[in-house]
Amino acid sequence: MDDPFIQLDRDALARELRLRERGGEQGTLELPPSTAQAPDSVEADVEVRIRDHFKRAQIDAANAIRTYDSRLGGLELLANLSSIRTQASVAVGDFKTEVINRRGRLSTRRDAIRDSYEELRDFRRENGLRRPAHDVPPDVVTIGSMLVFWLLETILNSMFLRLGDDMGWIGGVFAAAAVGAINVGIAAAVGRKVWPLVHHRSVPMRALAWTGITAWLVLTVVWNLLAGHYRDAKALGIESPETAALGMLTSSLDSLYSYGLLGLGLVFAIGAAMAAYKMDDPFPGYGPVWRRHAGRCEDYVAGVEDASAELLHIRDEAIGEATDVRLELGRQLSQRHQILAARDAFRRRYEEYVEQLEATGNALLQEYRSANRASRTTPEPVHFDQIWKLTYEPLPPAPGEDIPRSAIDAAEHDLEATVSHIARAFDEAIDSFEPLDDLKRRIEDG
């Protein structure tokens, strides 16, 4: 509203109070007496009517002032400018603390890489290795290959071993599964534990490995020959085909199918042994050492990436908050100026309204007194010539002291310094995170 106060219609109020008529009537009666010092009943009616309006204006003014002051109190940043510097220092300190923590974690991983380099270097020097470890397929691939060999051998062998079995296909499958499990299982054990030893630096160890491989090949041939004779014994209907197969071991196989059983067993055994041999680097112990070193390098790279990403997030968040605070500070400063200007304008209008009420009251009193003077023969009372005044308390000043521009500038400077310090600390932290290539080069040079 342009004018929050009720404007009085002086003429209408004069007619309502019958000031001219009552002034003439009182004057004819020579009232109020010339010696009267207090207002008479008509003058009191005028004063009461004006004061009633003024009381309502005071209530409205008090409510409006509380609203303005409440809005000023809601500008928390301006009310706590001193805390901005403290919060800015805390933000910078928290960021630097996080940088220190991240450096500490990377330091541990750096030490682990240094230790793994020493372990790898010593291992290669002791064993005369200059090459990197061979890449190996995932364990699931190797184990799957062995299971496929066993399954294929079981399926194909069951076609041969079912002949003459009282249980038919079921008996053949069980017999084939047992034969295949022993055949593939022993081959896998030899391929994983014995075959890699042929690369050992120790001559006796290599000799022992070749001896073991030779013994395994012989046993594999014997085992699969037994399987073939077992099939022949079952086909001939011999009781106790297991015992009969042992007795037939020195003789040739009777059936082409039995030779097929022998060949398949050898193929699957050698395939399982090769798959197990390729599960790791062929040089004994080199694969685990190499993988430990590679894992530590990957951990360090992941640590650098995590630290960089986390510090970037913290930096962006802190800079964003500082920027938001700065913008909010400017917005609240503009709001404060607007609120103070509106409050001051309201206060001036309130003062003007008080003057208007006093002027209206004096005009109404003067209308009554003029009619009273014209009707009386005795002198009017002395107070007829006095100006009537409203008694009131002025509106309170705005809460708080005026905020100097220097305090605003200092707060904005602190926010800018916070952004600069955090950005600089971030750059220094990223520069201190040594890349893996540089770390490797430094360790190798050392």
Short mmCIF file of N, CA, C and O in Angstrom, two decimals, residues 171-286:
data_model
loop_
_atom_site.label_atom_id
_atom_site.label_comp_id
_atom_site.label_asym_id
_atom_site.label_seq_id
_atom_site.Cartn_x
_atom_site.Cartn_y
_atom_site.Cartn_z
N GLY A 171 26.44 -98.00 -15.92
CA GLY A 171 27.73 -98.55 -15.49
C GLY A 171 28.87 -98.01 -16.32
O GLY A 171 29.95 -97.73 -15.80
N GLY A 172 28.65 -97.90 -17.64
CA GLY A 172 29.69 -97.35 -18.48
C GLY A 172 30.04 -95.92 -18.14
O GLY A 172 31.21 -95.53 -18.15
N VAL A 173 29.04 -95.13 -17.83
CA VAL A 173 29.29 -93.72 -17.49
C VAL A 173 30.09 -93.62 -16.19
O VAL A 173 31.05 -92.85 -16.08
N PHE A 174 29.70 -94.39 -15.19
CA PHE A 174 30.42 -94.33 -13.92
C PHE A 174 31.86 -94.79 -14.09
O PHE A 174 32.80 -94.19 -13.53
N ALA A 175 32.05 -95.88 -14.83
CA ALA A 175 33.41 -96.37 -15.05
C ALA A 175 34.23 -95.34 -15.83
O ALA A 175 35.40 -95.07 -15.50
N ALA A 176 33.63 -94.76 -16.87
CA ALA A 176 34.34 -93.76 -17.67
C ALA A 176 34.67 -92.52 -16.85
O ALA A 176 35.75 -91.92 -16.99
N ALA A 177 33.74 -92.08 -15.99
CA ALA A 177 33.98 -90.89 -15.16
C ALA A 177 35.15 -91.14 -14.21
O ALA A 177 36.00 -90.26 -14.00
N ALA A 178 35.23 -92.35 -13.64
CA ALA A 178 36.32 -92.66 -12.72
C ALA A 178 37.65 -92.70 -13.46
O ALA A 178 38.66 -92.13 -13.02
N VAL A 179 37.67 -93.39 -14.61
CA VAL A 179 38.90 -93.47 -15.40
C VAL A 179 39.35 -92.08 -15.84
O VAL A 179 40.53 -91.70 -15.74
N GLY A 180 38.39 -91.24 -16.33
CA GLY A 180 38.73 -89.90 -16.78
C GLY A 180 39.21 -89.00 -15.66
O GLY A 180 40.13 -88.20 -15.83
N ALA A 181 38.58 -89.10 -14.49
CA ALA A 181 38.98 -88.26 -13.36
C ALA A 181 40.40 -88.55 -12.94
O ALA A 181 41.20 -87.63 -12.66
N ILE A 182 40.76 -89.85 -12.87
CA ILE A 182 42.12 -90.21 -12.48
C ILE A 182 43.10 -89.76 -13.56
O ILE A 182 44.16 -89.18 -13.27
N ASN A 183 42.76 -89.99 -14.80
CA ASN A 183 43.63 -89.65 -15.93
C ASN A 183 43.88 -88.14 -16.00
O ASN A 183 45.03 -87.69 -16.05
N VAL A 184 42.79 -87.34 -16.00
CA VAL A 184 42.91 -85.88 -16.12
C VAL A 184 43.45 -85.27 -14.83
O VAL A 184 44.25 -84.32 -14.86
N GLY A 185 43.01 -85.77 -13.69
CA GLY A 185 43.45 -85.20 -12.42
C GLY A 185 44.95 -85.32 -12.22
O GLY A 185 45.63 -84.36 -11.82
N ILE A 186 45.51 -86.52 -12.47
CA ILE A 186 46.96 -86.70 -12.31
C ILE A 186 47.71 -85.85 -13.33
O ILE A 186 48.74 -85.24 -13.01
N ALA A 187 47.19 -85.78 -14.56
CA ALA A 187 47.84 -84.96 -15.59
C ALA A 187 47.86 -83.49 -15.18
O ALA A 187 48.88 -82.79 -15.36
N ALA A 188 46.77 -82.99 -14.63
CA ALA A 188 46.73 -81.59 -14.20
C ALA A 188 47.72 -81.34 -13.08
O ALA A 188 48.40 -80.30 -13.04
N ALA A 189 47.83 -82.27 -12.15
CA ALA A 189 48.79 -82.10 -11.04
C ALA A 189 50.22 -82.07 -11.56
O ALA A 189 51.05 -81.27 -11.12
N VAL A 190 50.54 -82.96 -12.49
CA VAL A 190 51.89 -82.97 -13.07
C VAL A 190 52.15 -81.68 -13.84
O VAL A 190 53.23 -81.07 -13.73
N GLY A 191 51.16 -81.24 -14.64
CA GLY A 191 51.35 -80.02 -15.41
C GLY A 191 51.54 -78.78 -14.55
O GLY A 191 52.27 -77.86 -14.92
N ARG A 192 50.91 -78.75 -13.39
CA ARG A 192 51.00 -77.57 -12.54
C ARG A 192 52.21 -77.60 -11.60
O ARG A 192 52.88 -76.58 -11.39
N LYS A 193 52.55 -78.79 -11.07
CA LYS A 193 53.58 -78.87 -10.04
C LYS A 193 54.92 -79.38 -10.54
O LYS A 193 55.97 -78.98 -10.01
N VAL A 194 54.92 -80.27 -11.51
CA VAL A 194 56.17 -80.92 -11.93
C VAL A 194 56.74 -80.29 -13.20
O VAL A 194 57.93 -79.97 -13.27
N TRP A 195 55.91 -80.11 -14.21
CA TRP A 195 56.39 -79.62 -15.50
C TRP A 195 57.14 -78.28 -15.39
O TRP A 195 58.21 -78.12 -16.00
N PRO A 196 56.64 -77.27 -14.64
CA PRO A 196 57.39 -76.00 -14.57
C PRO A 196 58.79 -76.14 -14.00
O PRO A 196 59.63 -75.26 -14.23
N LEU A 197 59.07 -77.22 -13.28
CA LEU A 197 60.39 -77.37 -12.66
C LEU A 197 61.48 -77.62 -13.68
O LEU A 197 62.68 -77.55 -13.35
N VAL A 198 61.13 -77.91 -14.93
CA VAL A 198 62.16 -78.13 -15.95
C VAL A 198 62.89 -76.83 -16.26
O VAL A 198 63.95 -76.85 -16.90
N HIS A 199 62.32 -75.68 -15.84
CA HIS A 199 62.96 -74.38 -16.08
C HIS A 199 63.79 -73.92 -14.88
O HIS A 199 64.33 -72.81 -14.89
N HIS A 200 63.87 -74.71 -13.85
CA HIS A 200 64.55 -74.32 -12.63
C HIS A 200 66.05 -74.17 -12.88
O HIS A 200 66.64 -74.86 -13.73
N ARG A 201 66.68 -73.25 -12.14
CA ARG A 201 68.12 -73.03 -12.32
C ARG A 201 68.92 -74.22 -11.82
O ARG A 201 70.01 -74.51 -12.31
N SER A 202 68.39 -74.90 -10.86
CA SER A 202 69.11 -76.04 -10.28
C SER A 202 69.06 -77.24 -11.23
O SER A 202 67.98 -77.67 -11.64
N VAL A 203 70.23 -77.74 -11.56
CA VAL A 203 70.31 -78.90 -12.45
C VAL A 203 69.65 -80.12 -11.83
O VAL A 203 68.88 -80.83 -12.51
N PRO A 204 69.91 -80.43 -10.56
CA PRO A 204 69.22 -81.59 -9.97
C PRO A 204 67.70 -81.44 -9.98
O PRO A 204 66.99 -82.42 -10.20
N MET A 205 67.22 -80.23 -9.78
CA MET A 205 65.78 -80.01 -9.80
C MET A 205 65.21 -80.24 -11.19
O MET A 205 64.14 -80.83 -11.36
N ARG A 206 65.94 -79.80 -12.23
CA ARG A 206 65.48 -80.04 -13.60
C ARG A 206 65.48 -81.53 -13.92
O ARG A 206 64.57 -82.05 -14.57
N ALA A 207 66.52 -82.20 -13.47
CA ALA A 207 66.60 -83.65 -13.71
C ALA A 207 65.45 -84.36 -13.02
O ALA A 207 64.83 -85.28 -13.58
N LEU A 208 65.17 -83.94 -11.79
CA LEU A 208 64.06 -84.55 -11.06
C LEU A 208 62.74 -84.29 -11.77
O LEU A 208 61.86 -85.17 -11.84
N ALA A 209 62.59 -83.09 -12.35
CA ALA A 209 61.36 -82.76 -13.06
C ALA A 209 61.20 -83.63 -14.30
O ALA A 209 60.11 -84.17 -14.56
N TRP A 210 62.26 -83.79 -15.09
CA TRP A 210 62.16 -84.63 -16.28
C TRP A 210 61.89 -86.09 -15.91
O TRP A 210 61.15 -86.80 -16.61
N THR A 211 62.47 -86.51 -14.80
CA THR A 211 62.20 -87.86 -14.33
C THR A 211 60.73 -88.03 -13.98
O THR A 211 60.09 -89.04 -14.32
N GLY A 212 60.18 -87.02 -13.28
CA GLY A 212 58.76 -87.08 -12.92
C GLY A 212 57.85 -87.08 -14.13
O GLY A 212 56.85 -87.80 -14.18
N ILE A 213 58.20 -86.26 -15.14
CA ILE A 213 57.38 -86.20 -16.35
C ILE A 213 57.42 -87.53 -17.10
O ILE A 213 56.39 -88.03 -17.58
N THR A 214 58.64 -88.09 -17.16
CA THR A 214 58.77 -89.38 -17.84
C THR A 214 57.96 -90.45 -17.12
O THR A 214 57.24 -91.26 -17.76
N ALA A 215 58.05 -90.44 -15.79
CA ALA A 215 57.29 -91.43 -15.02
C ALA A 215 55.79 -91.24 -15.23
O ALA A 215 55.03 -92.21 -15.35
N TRP A 216 55.39 -90.00 -15.30
CA TRP A 216 53.95 -89.72 -15.53
C TRP A 216 53.50 -90.22 -16.89
O TRP A 216 52.43 -90.82 -17.03
N LEU A 217 54.32 -90.00 -17.91
CA LEU A 217 53.96 -90.45 -19.25
C LEU A 217 53.83 -91.97 -19.28
O LEU A 217 52.89 -92.53 -19.88
N VAL A 218 54.79 -92.63 -18.63
CA VAL A 218 54.74 -94.09 -18.59
C VAL A 218 53.48 -94.55 -17.86
O VAL A 218 52.76 -95.44 -18.33
N LEU A 219 53.23 -93.96 -16.72
CA LEU A 219 52.04 -94.35 -15.95
C LEU A 219 50.76 -94.04 -16.72
O LEU A 219 49.78 -94.78 -16.63
N THR A 220 50.76 -92.94 -17.46
CA THR A 220 49.57 -92.58 -18.24
C THR A 220 49.31 -93.62 -19.32
O THR A 220 48.16 -94.04 -19.56
N VAL A 221 50.41 -94.05 -19.99
CA VAL A 221 50.25 -95.08 -21.03
C VAL A 221 49.75 -96.38 -20.39
O VAL A 221 48.82 -97.03 -20.91
N VAL A 222 50.35 -96.76 -19.24
CA VAL A 222 49.94 -97.98 -18.56
C VAL A 222 48.49 -97.90 -18.13
O VAL A 222 47.71 -98.85 -18.30
N TRP A 223 48.12 -96.75 -17.55
CA TRP A 223 46.74 -96.59 -17.07
C TRP A 223 45.73 -96.70 -18.22
O TRP A 223 44.70 -97.37 -18.10
N ASN A 224 46.05 -96.08 -19.32
CA ASN A 224 45.10 -96.13 -20.44
C ASN A 224 45.12 -97.49 -21.13
O ASN A 224 44.10 -97.91 -21.70
N LEU A 225 46.26 -98.20 -21.08
CA LEU A 225 46.29 -99.58 -21.57
C LEU A 225 45.39 -100.47 -20.71
O LEU A 225 44.65 -101.32 -21.20
N LEU A 226 45.47 -100.24 -19.39
CA LEU A 226 44.60 -100.97 -18.49
C LEU A 226 43.14 -100.70 -18.81
O LEU A 226 42.30 -101.61 -18.77
N ALA A 227 42.84 -99.43 -19.12
CA ALA A 227 41.46 -99.09 -19.47
C ALA A 227 41.03 -99.82 -20.73
O ALA A 227 39.89 -100.31 -20.85
N GLY A 228 41.96 -99.92 -21.72
CA GLY A 228 41.62 -100.63 -22.95
C GLY A 228 41.41 -102.13 -22.71
O GLY A 228 40.47 -102.73 -23.23
N HIS A 229 42.34 -102.76 -21.92
CA HIS A 229 42.18 -104.18 -21.61
C HIS A 229 40.93 -104.40 -20.76
O HIS A 229 40.29 -105.46 -20.88
N TYR A 230 40.62 -103.45 -19.91
CA TYR A 230 39.41 -103.56 -19.11
C TYR A 230 38.19 -103.62 -20.02
O TYR A 230 37.26 -104.41 -19.82
N ARG A 231 38.21 -102.80 -21.05
CA ARG A 231 37.10 -102.81 -22.02
C ARG A 231 37.05 -104.16 -22.75
O ARG A 231 35.97 -104.73 -22.94
N ASP A 232 38.25 -104.70 -23.14
CA ASP A 232 38.27 -106.00 -23.83
C ASP A 232 37.75 -107.10 -22.93
O ASP A 232 36.98 -107.98 -23.37
N ALA A 233 38.14 -107.04 -21.64
CA ALA A 233 37.70 -108.08 -20.72
C ALA A 233 36.19 -108.03 -20.54
O ALA A 233 35.52 -109.07 -20.46
N LYS A 234 35.62 -106.85 -20.48
CA LYS A 234 34.17 -106.73 -20.34
C LYS A 234 33.48 -107.20 -21.61
O LYS A 234 32.40 -107.84 -21.56
N ALA A 235 34.07 -106.90 -22.77
CA ALA A 235 33.45 -107.33 -24.03
C ALA A 235 33.46 -108.86 -24.15
O ALA A 235 32.55 -109.46 -24.74
N LEU A 236 34.49 -109.51 -23.58
CA LEU A 236 34.57 -110.97 -23.64
C LEU A 236 33.74 -111.64 -22.56
O LEU A 236 33.64 -112.87 -22.53
N GLY A 237 33.17 -110.88 -21.68
CA GLY A 237 32.32 -111.42 -20.62
C GLY A 237 33.11 -112.09 -19.52
O GLY A 237 32.58 -112.96 -18.80
N ILE A 238 34.39 -111.74 -19.36
CA ILE A 238 35.24 -112.34 -18.32
C ILE A 238 34.81 -111.80 -16.97
O ILE A 238 34.59 -110.60 -16.81
N GLU A 239 34.71 -112.72 -16.02
CA GLU A 239 34.40 -112.28 -14.67
C GLU A 239 35.61 -111.54 -14.10
O GLU A 239 36.76 -111.88 -14.39
N SER A 240 35.33 -110.61 -13.22
CA SER A 240 36.37 -109.75 -12.63
C SER A 240 37.25 -109.15 -13.72
O SER A 240 38.44 -109.46 -13.86
N PRO A 241 36.67 -108.26 -14.55
CA PRO A 241 37.45 -107.70 -15.66
C PRO A 241 38.65 -106.86 -15.16
O PRO A 241 39.63 -106.72 -15.89
N GLU A 242 38.57 -106.34 -13.95
CA GLU A 242 39.69 -105.54 -13.43
C GLU A 242 40.93 -106.42 -13.29
O GLU A 242 42.04 -106.05 -13.69
N THR A 243 40.74 -107.61 -12.66
CA THR A 243 41.88 -108.51 -12.47
C THR A 243 42.37 -109.03 -13.82
O THR A 243 43.58 -109.15 -14.07
N ALA A 244 41.42 -109.31 -14.69
CA ALA A 244 41.80 -109.83 -16.00
C ALA A 244 42.60 -108.80 -16.78
O ALA A 244 43.54 -109.14 -17.51
N ALA A 245 42.25 -107.50 -16.62
CA ALA A 245 42.97 -106.45 -17.34
C ALA A 245 44.42 -106.39 -16.92
O ALA A 245 45.31 -106.17 -17.74
N LEU A 246 44.70 -106.65 -15.65
CA LEU A 246 46.09 -106.66 -15.17
C LEU A 246 46.87 -107.80 -15.83
O LEU A 246 48.05 -107.65 -16.18
N GLY A 247 46.20 -108.94 -15.96
CA GLY A 247 46.88 -110.07 -16.58
C GLY A 247 47.09 -109.88 -18.06
O GLY A 247 48.02 -110.46 -18.66
N MET A 248 46.26 -109.06 -18.69
CA MET A 248 46.36 -108.84 -20.13
C MET A 248 47.27 -107.67 -20.49
O MET A 248 47.39 -107.30 -21.66
N LEU A 249 47.90 -107.06 -19.49
CA LEU A 249 48.63 -105.81 -19.71
C LEU A 249 49.77 -105.99 -20.71
O LEU A 249 50.09 -105.08 -21.48
N THR A 250 50.43 -107.17 -20.70
CA THR A 250 51.59 -107.36 -21.59
C THR A 250 51.20 -107.76 -23.00
O THR A 250 52.06 -107.79 -23.90
N SER A 251 49.94 -108.02 -23.22
CA SER A 251 49.47 -108.40 -24.55
C SER A 251 48.89 -107.20 -25.28
O SER A 251 48.64 -106.14 -24.68
N SER A 252 48.68 -107.38 -26.56
CA SER A 252 48.11 -106.30 -27.35
C SER A 252 46.61 -106.23 -27.14
O SER A 252 45.99 -107.19 -26.67
N LEU A 253 46.04 -105.10 -27.52
CA LEU A 253 44.60 -104.90 -27.38
C LEU A 253 43.87 -105.70 -28.44
O LEU A 253 44.38 -105.92 -29.56
N ASP A 254 42.67 -106.14 -28.11
CA ASP A 254 41.92 -107.00 -29.00
C ASP A 254 41.02 -106.24 -29.97
O ASP A 254 40.55 -106.83 -30.95
N SER A 255 40.74 -104.96 -29.69
CA SER A 255 39.72 -104.26 -30.48
C SER A 255 40.21 -102.87 -30.88
O SER A 255 41.01 -102.23 -30.18
N LEU A 256 39.72 -102.47 -32.03
CA LEU A 256 39.99 -101.10 -32.48
C LEU A 256 39.41 -100.09 -31.49
O LEU A 256 39.99 -99.02 -31.27
N TYR A 257 38.30 -100.41 -30.89
CA TYR A 257 37.68 -99.52 -29.90
C TYR A 257 38.59 -99.34 -28.69
O TYR A 257 38.68 -98.26 -28.11
N SER A 258 39.26 -100.42 -28.32
CA SER A 258 40.17 -100.33 -27.17
C SER A 258 41.36 -99.43 -27.49
O SER A 258 41.83 -98.66 -26.64
N TYR A 259 41.85 -99.54 -28.74
CA TYR A 259 42.92 -98.62 -29.14
C TYR A 259 42.41 -97.17 -29.14
O TYR A 259 43.14 -96.24 -28.80
N GLY A 260 41.16 -97.02 -29.55
CA GLY A 260 40.58 -95.66 -29.47
C GLY A 260 40.50 -95.16 -28.05
O GLY A 260 40.76 -93.98 -27.77
N LEU A 261 40.18 -96.04 -27.12
CA LEU A 261 40.14 -95.66 -25.70
C LEU A 261 41.51 -95.25 -25.21
O LEU A 261 41.66 -94.28 -24.47
N LEU A 262 42.55 -96.00 -25.65
CA LEU A 262 43.92 -95.65 -25.29
C LEU A 262 44.31 -94.29 -25.85
O LEU A 262 44.87 -93.44 -25.15
N GLY A 263 44.01 -94.06 -27.12
CA GLY A 263 44.39 -92.78 -27.74
C GLY A 263 43.69 -91.59 -27.12
O GLY A 263 44.32 -90.55 -26.87
N LEU A 264 42.42 -91.73 -26.87
CA LEU A 264 41.68 -90.62 -26.26
C LEU A 264 42.23 -90.31 -24.87
O LEU A 264 42.35 -89.14 -24.48
N GLY A 265 42.54 -91.34 -24.12
CA GLY A 265 43.07 -91.10 -22.78
C GLY A 265 44.38 -90.33 -22.82
O GLY A 265 44.60 -89.42 -22.03
N LEU A 266 45.26 -90.71 -23.76
CA LEU A 266 46.54 -90.00 -23.87
C LEU A 266 46.34 -88.55 -24.30
O LEU A 266 46.98 -87.63 -23.79
N VAL A 267 45.44 -88.33 -25.27
CA VAL A 267 45.19 -86.97 -25.77
C VAL A 267 44.65 -86.07 -24.66
O VAL A 267 45.13 -84.95 -24.44
N PHE A 268 43.67 -86.58 -23.92
CA PHE A 268 43.06 -85.75 -22.87
C PHE A 268 44.03 -85.53 -21.72
O PHE A 268 44.03 -84.47 -21.09
N ALA A 269 44.86 -86.52 -21.41
CA ALA A 269 45.83 -86.36 -20.33
C ALA A 269 46.85 -85.29 -20.68
O ALA A 269 47.19 -84.41 -19.87
N ILE A 270 47.39 -85.37 -21.90
CA ILE A 270 48.38 -84.37 -22.31
C ILE A 270 47.73 -82.99 -22.39
O ILE A 270 48.33 -81.98 -22.00
N GLY A 271 46.49 -82.92 -22.90
CA GLY A 271 45.80 -81.63 -22.95
C GLY A 271 45.59 -81.03 -21.58
O GLY A 271 45.79 -79.82 -21.36
N ALA A 272 45.22 -81.83 -20.61
CA ALA A 272 45.02 -81.33 -19.24
C ALA A 272 46.34 -80.87 -18.64
O ALA A 272 46.41 -79.86 -17.93
N ALA A 273 47.42 -81.65 -18.92
CA ALA A 273 48.73 -81.26 -18.39
C ALA A 273 49.19 -79.93 -18.97
O ALA A 273 49.72 -79.06 -18.26
N MET A 274 48.98 -79.72 -20.26
CA MET A 274 49.37 -78.46 -20.90
C MET A 274 48.55 -77.29 -20.36
O MET A 274 49.08 -76.19 -20.13
N ALA A 275 47.25 -77.52 -20.16
CA ALA A 275 46.41 -76.44 -19.62
C ALA A 275 46.88 -76.05 -18.22
O ALA A 275 46.94 -74.86 -17.87
N ALA A 276 47.21 -77.04 -17.40
CA ALA A 276 47.69 -76.74 -16.05
C ALA A 276 49.06 -76.07 -16.08
O ALA A 276 49.35 -75.18 -15.28
N TYR A 277 49.92 -76.49 -17.03
CA TYR A 277 51.24 -75.89 -17.17
C TYR A 277 51.15 -74.40 -17.50
O TYR A 277 51.94 -73.59 -17.03
N LYS A 278 50.14 -74.03 -18.32
CA LYS A 278 50.00 -72.63 -18.74
C LYS A 278 49.20 -71.78 -17.76
O LYS A 278 48.90 -70.63 -18.04
N MET A 279 48.85 -72.36 -16.62
CA MET A 279 48.12 -71.58 -15.61
C MET A 279 48.96 -70.45 -15.04
O MET A 279 48.43 -69.49 -14.51
N ASP A 280 50.27 -70.59 -15.14
CA ASP A 280 51.15 -69.58 -14.56
C ASP A 280 52.42 -69.51 -15.40
O ASP A 280 52.62 -70.31 -16.33
N ASP A 281 53.27 -68.53 -15.09
CA ASP A 281 54.54 -68.44 -15.78
C ASP A 281 55.30 -69.75 -15.61
O ASP A 281 55.31 -70.33 -14.51
N PRO A 282 55.96 -70.21 -16.67
CA PRO A 282 56.61 -71.53 -16.57
C PRO A 282 57.75 -71.58 -15.55
O PRO A 282 58.05 -72.66 -15.03
N PHE A 283 58.36 -70.42 -15.25
CA PHE A 283 59.44 -70.47 -14.27
C PHE A 283 58.84 -70.53 -12.87
O PHE A 283 58.02 -69.69 -12.51
N PRO A 284 59.22 -71.47 -12.07
CA PRO A 284 58.61 -71.65 -10.74
C PRO A 284 58.76 -70.42 -9.85
O PRO A 284 59.88 -69.91 -9.65
N GLY A 285 57.64 -69.94 -9.34
CA GLY A 285 57.64 -68.83 -8.40
C GLY A 285 57.66 -67.46 -9.03
O GLY A 285 57.41 -66.45 -8.34
N TYR A 286 57.94 -67.38 -10.36
CA TYR A 286 58.04 -66.07 -11.00
C TYR A 286 56.65 -65.41 -11.13
O TYR A 286 56.51 -64.20 -10.94
#
